Amino acid sequence: MLFACVKTEQKKLRHSHLWAAFLIIPLLPTVMGAANYVNNLGLLKSEWYSLWTQHSLFYANFFYAPLIALYCSYIWRVEHLNYNWNHLMTMPVSAADVFLSKLLLAVRCTLLLQLWMWVLFLAAGKVVGLPGLPDPQILIWLLRGSVGAVAVTALQLVLSMIIRSFAVPIALALLGSVGGLLASNSGLGLFWPYSLMLMGMNANKTEDMVSSSLGFGVSTLVFFLVFTGAGILWLKRKDVHAT
Amino acid sequence: MEYIVETKGLTKSYGGKQVVKNVDLKVPKECVYGFMGPNGAGKSTTLKMLLGLIRCTDGQAWIDGKEMNQKNRLEILRETGSLIESPSYYGHLTGRENLEIVRTLKKAPEKEVDQVLELVRMERQQDKKAREYSLGMKQRLGLAAALIGRPRLLILDEPTNGLDPAGIQEIRELICELPKRMGITVLVSSHLLSEMDQMADYVGIINHGQLIFQDKLEALHEHSKSKLLLRVMNRTAALKILEGRQIEGRVTEEGILIPGLSDDRAADLVSALAAGGAGLYRIEERQKSLEDIFLSLTGRRESL
């Protein structure tokens, strides 16, 4: 049944211009990062690694979580409109399948977004004249960032499910990211979900922020399970009010 | 008798206030059951409890012998089609795409989409985006969606709300056809008595959250016997003649209202009024309104 749900969720995203937002918005942190790099060449001497510090500074701290939030808000917006809650909850589909199918799509989006950022990073490097190719480690960091993002994706999906406004969950994601920066800088990153993506991506740092892969993995998993469990439970228990 | 929908003591409270109180619904199989009551009487809340959209505070509901609970919910929903509150639709998708979503989730064969489109006569509008549909078309789309998967029970909440007279007639005909053509039981709510008169076999009336009447439509007609309105030139003379025949007459602005009479008694009264100089110039039959029926059922007047 989960497969059928994923299929219908994909159908619901048809005719949307969401993909355009996901292609265009990541250009902003790319340009900002590259400009910062070019303006600080005196300080930034590690070539691709230095470019990554600038690139990730803007992307991981201010764009990644809100972009995930945008996707989650869109996924739920179609249900908040036109009494679709009644439709959604009278289909012979379990609460878990409803939530997990949306979650799978959102996770796929966060992964694709990272790969697109990798392409943009390469392009930016070439434009500012860096030689060769970046160390594959940076790609690993990006992918590790999307692992950390899974916890935030589950959280944003819960927020957008409960909050009917489109913009409020996105604003919360931005606040959460800023909090994530503060938390990871004070060494409390493992206790704040929005820190995990920054840490995974090694945002704006040259030394590895993930000192313990185990801690990172456990924290991500715990947050993910708690948010997903809460989301499914809410769907199961809460009375449906379509307006 | 076996019921497709049965509830016992169904109750829903919001913050201590009971909006549905102790409702015992009994809906026989393969009929049209009209669920009536004024706006805000608890119709939608009751129907939503039957579908598991909201949880009852107390009591139980059985659909086709299965109790509505977390365990049976999906099994019940597989056999039930519904249209609650207003039509649900994904506006950015076409009518057909909307139906395809329902078909996939109900695991119905592919040809059913065409079948239901034909049934609600929407074949030609199927590739238009749902948000461009008129309200009537949205209702029809909702009805088509509810019919996918060949449900045994159809729950329709005010399906004719907001439609023009032609649309109302069309939906009504469709509802009447379903039990005979497809063996579907239709539980349909409305706040209009006239509407139920034309389609329901059974009627339940809810008021202030309480089921105050439930029986065959004919039984409701016992409560809604019509009255006669006499319009006369000379009221005093007319009232005297009525009194002589022990017919209770109530003077209203329009004329004198008397209980319905059999044909021969009416004919007799008319000639007596004419002979007695009452100046009878018009006699009209007055159907009781839902409001009047509430009055006779509850003994108090309710505003609708």
Coordinates of C-alpha atoms in Angstrom, one line a residue:
Chain A
M1 CA 0.0 0.0 0.0
L2 CA 2.9 2.3 0.7
F3 CA 3.9 2.0 -2.9
A4 CA 0.4 3.0 -4.1
C5 CA 0.5 6.0 -1.7
V6 CA 3.9 7.2 -3.0
K7 CA 2.5 6.9 -6.6
T8 CA -0.5 9.1 -5.7
E9 CA 1.6 11.5 -3.8
Q10 CA 3.7 12.0 -6.9
K11 CA 0.6 12.6 -8.9
K12 CA -0.5 15.3 -6.5
L13 CA 2.8 17.2 -7.2
R14 CA 2.0 17.3 -10.9
H15 CA 1.5 20.6 -12.6
S16 CA 3.4 22.3 -9.8
H17 CA 6.3 24.7 -10.3
L18 CA 8.1 23.5 -7.3
W19 CA 11.0 22.1 -9.4
A20 CA 11.7 25.6 -10.7
A21 CA 12.1 26.9 -7.1
F22 CA 14.5 24.1 -6.3
L23 CA 16.6 24.8 -9.4
I24 CA 16.7 28.6 -9.0
I25 CA 16.9 29.3 -5.2
P26 CA 20.2 27.3 -4.7
L27 CA 21.8 29.7 -7.1
L28 CA 21.7 32.4 -4.5
P29 CA 24.0 30.7 -1.8
T30 CA 26.2 29.6 -4.7
V31 CA 26.8 33.1 -6.0
M32 CA 27.0 34.5 -2.4
G33 CA 29.6 31.9 -1.5
A34 CA 31.7 32.3 -4.6
A35 CA 31.7 36.1 -4.2
N36 CA 32.8 35.8 -0.6
Y37 CA 35.6 33.4 -1.7
V38 CA 36.8 35.8 -4.4
N39 CA 36.8 38.8 -2.0
N40 CA 38.8 36.9 0.7
L41 CA 41.4 35.2 -1.4
G42 CA 44.1 36.5 1.0
L43 CA 42.7 34.4 3.8
L44 CA 41.3 31.5 2.0
K45 CA 44.2 29.4 0.7
S46 CA 42.9 25.8 0.6
E47 CA 41.3 26.1 -2.9
W48 CA 38.3 23.8 -3.2
Y49 CA 38.1 23.3 0.6
S50 CA 38.1 27.1 1.1
L51 CA 35.4 27.6 -1.5
W52 CA 33.4 24.9 0.3
T53 CA 33.6 26.8 3.6
Q54 CA 32.0 29.9 1.9
H55 CA 29.6 27.9 -0.2
S56 CA 28.3 25.9 2.8
L57 CA 28.3 29.0 5.0
F58 CA 25.2 30.4 3.3
Y59 CA 23.7 27.2 1.9
A60 CA 23.7 25.0 5.0
N61 CA 22.9 27.8 7.5
F62 CA 20.2 29.7 5.7
F63 CA 18.9 27.8 2.7
Y64 CA 18.8 24.0 3.2
A65 CA 16.3 23.8 6.0
P66 CA 13.9 26.4 4.6
L67 CA 14.0 24.7 1.2
I68 CA 13.1 21.4 2.8
A69 CA 10.4 23.3 4.7
L70 CA 9.1 24.7 1.4
Y71 CA 8.8 21.2 0.0
C72 CA 7.0 19.9 3.1
S73 CA 4.7 22.9 3.1
Y74 CA 3.8 22.2 -0.5
I75 CA 3.2 18.5 0.1
W76 CA 0.6 19.4 2.8
R77 CA -0.8 22.5 1.2
V78 CA -2.7 20.4 -1.3
E79 CA -4.4 18.6 1.6
H80 CA -5.2 21.7 3.5
L81 CA -7.0 23.2 0.5
N82 CA -10.5 22.3 -0.7
Y83 CA -11.5 20.0 2.2
N84 CA -8.9 17.4 1.1
W85 CA -8.3 16.3 4.6
N86 CA -11.7 14.6 4.4
H87 CA -10.7 12.8 1.2
L88 CA -7.2 11.9 2.5
M89 CA -8.6 10.3 5.7
T90 CA -11.5 8.4 4.1
M91 CA -9.2 6.5 1.8
P92 CA -8.4 3.0 2.9
V93 CA -4.9 4.0 3.8
S94 CA -3.3 3.7 7.2
A95 CA -2.0 6.8 8.9
A96 CA 1.5 5.4 8.7
D97 CA 1.3 5.0 5.0
V98 CA 0.0 8.6 4.5
F99 CA 2.8 10.1 6.5
L100 CA 5.6 7.8 5.2
S101 CA 4.7 8.2 1.6
K102 CA 5.0 12.0 2.0
L103 CA 8.2 11.6 4.0
L104 CA 9.8 9.4 1.3
L105 CA 9.1 12.1 -1.4
A106 CA 10.5 14.8 0.9
V107 CA 13.6 12.8 1.6
R108 CA 14.2 12.1 -2.1
C109 CA 13.9 15.9 -2.6
T110 CA 16.5 16.6 0.1
L111 CA 18.9 14.2 -1.6
L112 CA 18.4 15.5 -5.1
L113 CA 18.9 19.0 -3.7
Q114 CA 22.3 18.0 -2.3
L115 CA 23.4 16.6 -5.7
W116 CA 22.3 19.8 -7.4
M117 CA 24.4 21.7 -4.9
W118 CA 27.3 19.5 -5.8
V119 CA 26.9 20.4 -9.4
L120 CA 26.6 24.1 -8.6
F121 CA 29.7 23.9 -6.3
L122 CA 31.7 22.4 -9.2
A123 CA 30.4 25.1 -11.6
A124 CA 31.3 27.8 -9.1
G125 CA 34.8 26.4 -8.6
K126 CA 35.4 26.4 -12.3
V127 CA 34.1 30.0 -12.7
V128 CA 36.4 31.3 -9.9
G129 CA 39.3 29.4 -11.6
L130 CA 40.0 26.5 -9.3
P131 CA 42.2 23.7 -10.8
G132 CA 41.1 20.1 -11.2
L133 CA 38.2 18.6 -9.2
P134 CA 37.4 18.9 -5.5
D135 CA 38.3 16.1 -3.0
P136 CA 35.5 13.4 -3.0
Q137 CA 35.3 14.0 0.7
I138 CA 33.3 17.2 0.1
L139 CA 30.7 15.1 -1.8
I140 CA 30.7 12.7 1.2
W141 CA 30.0 15.7 3.5
L142 CA 27.1 16.8 1.3
L143 CA 25.6 13.4 1.5
R144 CA 26.2 13.2 5.2
G145 CA 24.3 16.5 5.4
S146 CA 21.3 14.9 3.8
V147 CA 21.4 12.1 6.3
G148 CA 21.3 14.8 9.1
A149 CA 18.5 16.5 7.1
V150 CA 16.3 13.4 7.4
A151 CA 15.5 14.3 11.0
V152 CA 14.6 17.9 10.0
T153 CA 12.5 16.6 7.1
A154 CA 10.4 14.5 9.5
L155 CA 10.1 17.5 11.8
Q156 CA 9.1 19.9 9.0
L157 CA 6.6 17.4 7.7
V158 CA 5.0 17.3 11.1
L159 CA 4.9 21.1 11.4
S160 CA 3.4 21.6 7.9
M161 CA 0.8 19.0 8.6
I162 CA -0.3 20.7 11.8
I163 CA 0.2 24.3 10.8
R164 CA -2.1 25.2 8.0
S165 CA -0.1 28.3 7.0
F166 CA 2.3 27.8 4.1
A167 CA 4.9 30.3 5.3
V168 CA 5.0 29.8 9.1
P169 CA 6.8 26.4 9.0
I170 CA 9.3 27.8 6.5
A171 CA 10.0 30.7 8.9
L172 CA 10.4 28.2 11.7
A173 CA 12.9 26.3 9.6
L174 CA 15.0 29.5 9.2
L175 CA 14.8 30.2 12.9
G176 CA 15.7 26.6 13.6
S177 CA 18.8 26.8 11.3
V178 CA 20.0 29.9 13.0
G179 CA 19.5 28.1 16.3
G180 CA 21.4 25.2 14.7
L181 CA 24.4 27.4 14.1
L182 CA 24.4 28.6 17.7
A183 CA 23.9 25.1 19.0
S184 CA 26.7 23.5 17.0
N185 CA 29.1 26.4 17.8
S186 CA 28.5 25.8 21.5
G187 CA 29.0 22.0 21.1
L188 CA 25.4 21.2 21.6
G189 CA 24.7 20.3 18.0
L190 CA 23.7 16.7 18.7
F191 CA 20.8 17.9 20.8
W192 CA 19.2 20.2 18.2
P193 CA 17.9 18.6 15.0
Y194 CA 18.7 21.6 12.8
S195 CA 22.4 21.4 13.7
L196 CA 22.8 17.9 12.3
M197 CA 22.6 19.0 8.7
L198 CA 25.2 21.7 9.3
M199 CA 27.5 19.3 11.0
G200 CA 27.0 16.7 8.4
M201 CA 28.0 19.2 5.7
N202 CA 30.9 20.6 7.7
A203 CA 29.5 24.0 7.0
N204 CA 32.0 26.8 7.0
K205 CA 34.6 24.7 8.8
T206 CA 37.7 23.0 7.5
E207 CA 38.2 20.5 10.3
D208 CA 35.5 17.8 10.6
M209 CA 32.6 18.9 12.8
V210 CA 31.4 15.4 13.3
S211 CA 33.8 14.2 16.0
S212 CA 31.8 11.0 16.6
S213 CA 30.0 9.3 13.7
L214 CA 28.2 7.2 16.3
G215 CA 26.8 10.2 18.1
F216 CA 25.8 11.8 14.9
G217 CA 24.1 8.7 13.7
V218 CA 22.3 8.0 17.0
S219 CA 21.1 11.6 17.3
T220 CA 19.8 11.7 13.8
L221 CA 18.0 8.4 14.2
V222 CA 16.5 9.3 17.6
F223 CA 15.2 12.7 16.2
F224 CA 13.9 11.0 13.1
L225 CA 12.0 8.3 15.0
V226 CA 10.5 10.7 17.5
F227 CA 9.2 13.1 14.8
T228 CA 8.0 10.4 12.5
G229 CA 6.3 8.6 15.4
A230 CA 4.7 11.8 16.6
G231 CA 3.5 12.6 13.1
I232 CA 1.8 9.2 12.6
L233 CA 0.3 9.3 16.1
W234 CA -1.2 12.7 15.4
L235 CA -2.7 11.5 12.2
K236 CA -4.2 8.5 14.0
R237 CA -5.6 10.3 17.0
K238 CA -6.6 13.7 15.9
D239 CA -10.2 14.4 14.7
V240 CA -10.2 15.6 11.2
H241 CA -11.4 19.2 10.6
A242 CA -11.1 20.0 7.0
T243 CA -11.7 23.7 7.4
Chain B
M1 CA -33.7 -6.7 10.0
E2 CA -30.1 -6.4 9.1
Y3 CA -28.7 -2.9 9.0
I4 CA -25.8 -1.6 7.0
V5 CA -25.3 1.3 9.5
E6 CA -26.1 0.9 13.1
T7 CA -25.1 3.0 16.0
K8 CA -25.7 2.7 19.7
G9 CA -25.5 5.6 22.1
L10 CA -23.3 7.5 19.6
T11 CA -22.1 10.7 21.4
K12 CA -19.6 13.4 20.6
S13 CA -18.7 16.2 23.0
Y14 CA -16.5 19.2 22.4
G15 CA -15.3 20.8 25.6
G16 CA -18.1 19.3 27.7
K17 CA -20.8 20.3 25.3
Q18 CA -22.6 17.4 23.6
V19 CA -23.1 18.1 19.9
V20 CA -24.3 14.5 19.2
K21 CA -26.2 12.8 22.0
N22 CA -27.0 9.2 22.3
V23 CA -27.8 8.6 18.6
D24 CA -29.1 5.2 17.6
L25 CA -29.1 5.1 13.9
K26 CA -30.5 2.2 12.0
V27 CA -30.0 2.2 8.2
P28 CA -31.5 -0.8 6.3
K29 CA -29.6 -2.2 3.4
E30 CA -30.1 -1.0 -0.2
C31 CA -32.3 2.0 0.5
V32 CA -31.9 5.7 0.5
Y33 CA -31.8 6.9 4.1
G34 CA -32.4 10.6 4.5
F35 CA -30.7 12.1 7.5
M36 CA -32.4 15.4 8.2
G37 CA -32.0 18.3 10.6
P38 CA -31.4 22.0 10.7
N39 CA -27.9 23.4 10.2
G40 CA -25.7 22.7 13.2
A41 CA -27.9 19.9 14.5
G42 CA -25.1 17.4 14.4
K43 CA -25.6 15.8 11.0
S44 CA -22.0 16.2 9.7
T45 CA -20.5 15.3 13.1
T46 CA -22.5 12.0 13.1
L47 CA -21.5 11.2 9.5
K48 CA -17.9 12.0 10.3
M49 CA -18.0 9.6 13.2
L50 CA -19.3 6.8 10.9
L51 CA -16.3 7.3 8.7
G52 CA -13.8 7.4 11.5
L53 CA -12.9 11.0 10.6
I54 CA -13.6 12.0 14.2
R55 CA -13.7 9.7 17.2
C56 CA -16.9 9.4 19.2
T57 CA -16.8 10.4 22.9
D58 CA -19.1 7.5 23.7
G59 CA -21.1 4.8 22.0
Q60 CA -20.4 2.5 19.1
A61 CA -21.0 2.4 15.3
W62 CA -21.1 -0.6 13.1
I63 CA -20.9 -0.5 9.3
D64 CA -22.0 -3.7 7.6
G65 CA -21.6 -5.5 10.9
K66 CA -18.0 -4.3 11.6
E67 CA -17.4 -2.0 14.5
M68 CA -15.8 1.3 13.5
N69 CA -12.4 1.3 15.3
Q70 CA -8.7 1.5 14.4
K71 CA -8.6 -2.2 13.6
N72 CA -11.6 -2.2 11.2
R73 CA -11.3 1.3 9.8
L74 CA -9.5 0.5 6.6
E75 CA -11.7 -2.4 5.8
I76 CA -14.8 -0.3 6.3
L77 CA -13.4 2.6 4.2
R78 CA -12.6 0.2 1.4
E79 CA -16.4 -0.5 1.1
T80 CA -17.6 3.0 1.7
G81 CA -17.7 6.0 -0.5
S82 CA -18.3 9.5 0.9
L83 CA -18.7 13.1 0.2
I84 CA -18.4 15.1 3.4
E85 CA -19.1 18.9 4.0
S86 CA -18.0 20.2 0.6
P87 CA -16.5 18.4 -2.3
S88 CA -12.8 17.5 -1.9
Y89 CA -10.6 17.9 -5.0
Y90 CA -7.0 18.7 -5.9
G91 CA -7.6 21.9 -7.9
H92 CA -4.4 21.8 -9.8
L93 CA -5.2 18.3 -11.2
T94 CA -7.7 17.5 -13.8
G95 CA -11.0 15.7 -13.0
R96 CA -9.6 12.5 -14.4
E97 CA -6.3 12.8 -12.4
N98 CA -8.4 13.3 -9.2
L99 CA -10.3 10.1 -9.9
E100 CA -7.1 8.2 -10.8
I101 CA -5.8 9.0 -7.3
V102 CA -8.9 7.5 -5.7
R103 CA -8.7 4.5 -8.0
T104 CA -5.1 3.8 -7.1
L105 CA -5.8 4.0 -3.4
K106 CA -9.0 1.9 -3.6
K107 CA -7.2 -0.6 -5.8
A108 CA -10.1 -0.5 -8.3
P109 CA -9.8 -1.6 -11.9
E110 CA -8.8 1.0 -14.4
K111 CA -12.1 1.0 -16.3
E112 CA -14.0 2.3 -13.3
V113 CA -12.8 5.8 -13.9
D114 CA -14.5 5.8 -17.2
Q115 CA -17.6 4.2 -15.7
V116 CA -18.1 6.8 -13.0
L117 CA -17.3 9.6 -15.4
E118 CA -20.1 8.4 -17.5
L119 CA -22.4 7.9 -14.6
V120 CA -22.1 11.5 -13.5
R121 CA -22.0 12.7 -17.1
M122 CA -18.6 14.3 -17.0
E123 CA -16.8 12.5 -19.8
R124 CA -16.3 15.8 -21.7
Q125 CA -15.0 17.8 -18.8
Q126 CA -12.6 15.2 -17.4
D127 CA -9.4 16.8 -18.7
K128 CA -10.2 20.2 -17.3
K129 CA -8.5 21.3 -14.1
A130 CA -10.8 20.7 -11.1
R131 CA -10.4 24.3 -9.9
E132 CA -12.0 25.5 -13.1
Y133 CA -15.1 23.5 -12.5
S134 CA -18.4 25.0 -11.3
L135 CA -19.6 24.0 -7.9
G136 CA -22.1 21.6 -9.5
M137 CA -19.3 19.9 -11.4
K138 CA -17.2 19.7 -8.3
Q139 CA -20.1 18.0 -6.5
R140 CA -20.4 15.6 -9.4
L141 CA -16.7 14.9 -9.4
G142 CA -16.9 14.2 -5.6
L143 CA -19.8 11.9 -6.2
A144 CA -17.8 10.1 -9.0
A145 CA -14.9 9.7 -6.6
A146 CA -17.1 8.3 -4.0
L147 CA -18.5 5.7 -6.4
I148 CA -15.0 4.3 -7.3
G149 CA -14.3 0.9 -5.9
R150 CA -18.0 -0.1 -6.0
P151 CA -18.8 0.8 -2.4
R152 CA -21.7 -0.9 -0.6
L153 CA -22.4 2.2 1.3
L154 CA -22.4 5.8 0.1
I155 CA -22.4 8.6 2.7
L156 CA -23.3 12.0 1.2
D157 CA -23.4 15.1 3.3
E158 CA -25.7 17.7 1.8
P159 CA -24.7 16.8 -1.7
T160 CA -27.1 19.3 -3.3
N161 CA -25.9 22.3 -1.2
G162 CA -25.2 25.3 -3.4
L163 CA -26.4 23.7 -6.6
D164 CA -28.8 25.3 -9.1
P165 CA -32.2 23.6 -9.5
A166 CA -31.1 21.6 -12.6
G167 CA -28.0 20.3 -10.7
I168 CA -30.1 19.4 -7.7
Q169 CA -32.5 17.4 -9.9
E170 CA -29.6 15.6 -11.5
I171 CA -27.9 14.6 -8.3
R172 CA -31.2 13.5 -6.9
E173 CA -32.0 11.3 -9.8
L174 CA -28.6 9.7 -9.6
I175 CA -29.0 9.0 -5.8
C176 CA -32.4 7.4 -6.4
E177 CA -30.9 5.1 -9.1
L178 CA -28.0 3.8 -7.0
P179 CA -29.8 1.3 -4.7
K180 CA -31.6 -0.3 -7.6
R181 CA -28.9 -0.2 -10.2
M182 CA -25.8 -1.0 -8.1
G183 CA -27.1 -2.3 -4.8
I184 CA -25.7 0.6 -2.9
T185 CA -27.1 2.0 0.3
V186 CA -27.2 5.8 0.3
L187 CA -27.1 7.7 3.6
V188 CA -27.7 11.3 2.6
S189 CA -28.1 14.3 4.8
S190 CA -30.1 17.4 4.1
H191 CA -31.8 20.3 5.8
L192 CA -34.6 20.3 3.3
L193 CA -37.7 18.2 3.8
S194 CA -38.8 18.7 0.2
E195 CA -35.6 17.1 -1.0
M196 CA -36.0 14.0 1.1
D197 CA -39.6 13.6 0.0
Q198 CA -38.4 12.9 -3.4
M199 CA -35.6 10.4 -2.7
A200 CA -35.6 8.9 0.7
D201 CA -37.1 5.5 1.7
Y202 CA -36.2 6.0 5.3
V203 CA -35.8 9.1 7.3
G204 CA -34.0 10.1 10.5
I205 CA -34.3 13.5 12.0
I206 CA -31.7 15.0 14.3
N207 CA -32.2 18.1 16.3
H208 CA -29.8 19.6 18.9
G209 CA -27.7 16.4 18.5
Q210 CA -30.6 14.1 19.3
L211 CA -32.3 11.7 17.0
I212 CA -36.0 12.7 17.4
F213 CA -37.5 10.6 14.6
Q214 CA -36.5 7.5 12.6
D215 CA -38.8 5.5 10.4
K216 CA -40.1 5.0 6.9
L217 CA -40.8 8.1 5.0
E218 CA -44.6 7.3 5.0
A219 CA -44.5 7.3 8.8
L220 CA -43.1 10.8 8.7
H221 CA -46.0 11.8 6.5
E222 CA -48.3 10.9 9.3
H223 CA -46.7 13.7 11.2
S224 CA -46.8 16.0 8.2
K225 CA -50.4 15.7 7.3
S226 CA -51.3 18.8 5.3
K227 CA -53.6 21.5 6.4
L228 CA -56.3 23.5 4.5
L229 CA -56.3 27.2 4.3
L230 CA -59.8 28.7 3.8
R231 CA -60.1 32.3 2.5
V232 CA -63.4 33.8 3.1
M233 CA -65.2 37.1 3.0
N234 CA -66.9 36.6 6.3
R235 CA -64.7 35.1 9.0
T236 CA -67.3 35.1 11.8
A237 CA -69.8 33.2 9.7
A238 CA -67.1 30.7 8.6
L239 CA -65.9 30.1 12.2
K240 CA -69.5 29.5 13.3
I241 CA -70.0 26.9 10.7
L242 CA -66.6 25.2 11.5
E243 CA -67.6 25.2 15.2
G244 CA -70.9 23.5 14.4
R245 CA -68.9 20.7 12.7
Q246 CA -66.3 20.5 15.4
I247 CA -63.5 21.5 13.1
E248 CA -60.8 23.4 14.8
G249 CA -60.0 26.6 12.9
R250 CA -57.1 28.9 13.6
V251 CA -57.3 32.4 12.2
T252 CA -54.1 33.6 10.6
E253 CA -53.2 36.6 8.5
E254 CA -53.8 34.7 5.3
G255 CA -57.1 33.1 6.3
I256 CA -58.4 30.2 8.5
L257 CA -56.2 27.2 8.9
I258 CA -58.0 23.9 9.5
P259 CA -56.6 20.3 9.7
G260 CA -56.6 18.3 6.6
L261 CA -59.9 16.7 5.7
S262 CA -60.9 13.7 3.6
D263 CA -62.3 14.5 0.2
D264 CA -66.0 14.0 1.1
R265 CA -65.8 15.9 4.3
A266 CA -64.0 18.8 2.5
A267 CA -66.8 18.8 -0.2
D268 CA -69.4 18.9 2.5
L269 CA -67.7 21.7 4.3
V270 CA -67.3 23.8 1.1
S271 CA -71.1 23.5 0.3
A272 CA -71.9 24.4 3.9
L273 CA -69.7 27.5 3.8
A274 CA -71.2 28.6 0.6
A275 CA -74.7 28.1 1.8
G276 CA -74.0 29.8 5.2
G277 CA -72.9 33.0 3.6
A278 CA -69.2 32.8 4.5
G279 CA -68.2 34.0 1.1
L280 CA -65.6 31.2 0.5
Y281 CA -63.5 32.4 -2.4
R282 CA -60.4 30.2 -2.1
I283 CA -59.3 26.9 -0.5
E284 CA -55.6 25.9 -0.5
E285 CA -53.8 22.9 0.7
R286 CA -50.8 23.7 3.0
Q287 CA -48.0 21.2 3.3
K288 CA -46.3 21.2 6.7
S289 CA -42.8 22.5 6.6
L290 CA -39.9 20.8 8.4
E291 CA -40.4 23.4 11.0
D292 CA -44.0 22.4 11.6
I293 CA -42.9 18.8 11.8
F294 CA -40.3 19.6 14.4
L295 CA -43.0 21.3 16.3
S296 CA -45.2 18.3 16.3
L297 CA -42.3 16.0 17.1
T298 CA -40.7 18.0 19.8
G299 CA -43.6 20.1 21.0
R300 CA -41.5 23.3 20.6
R301 CA -40.7 25.6 17.8
E302 CA -37.2 25.5 16.4
S303 CA -35.8 28.1 14.1
L304 CA -34.2 26.6 11.0

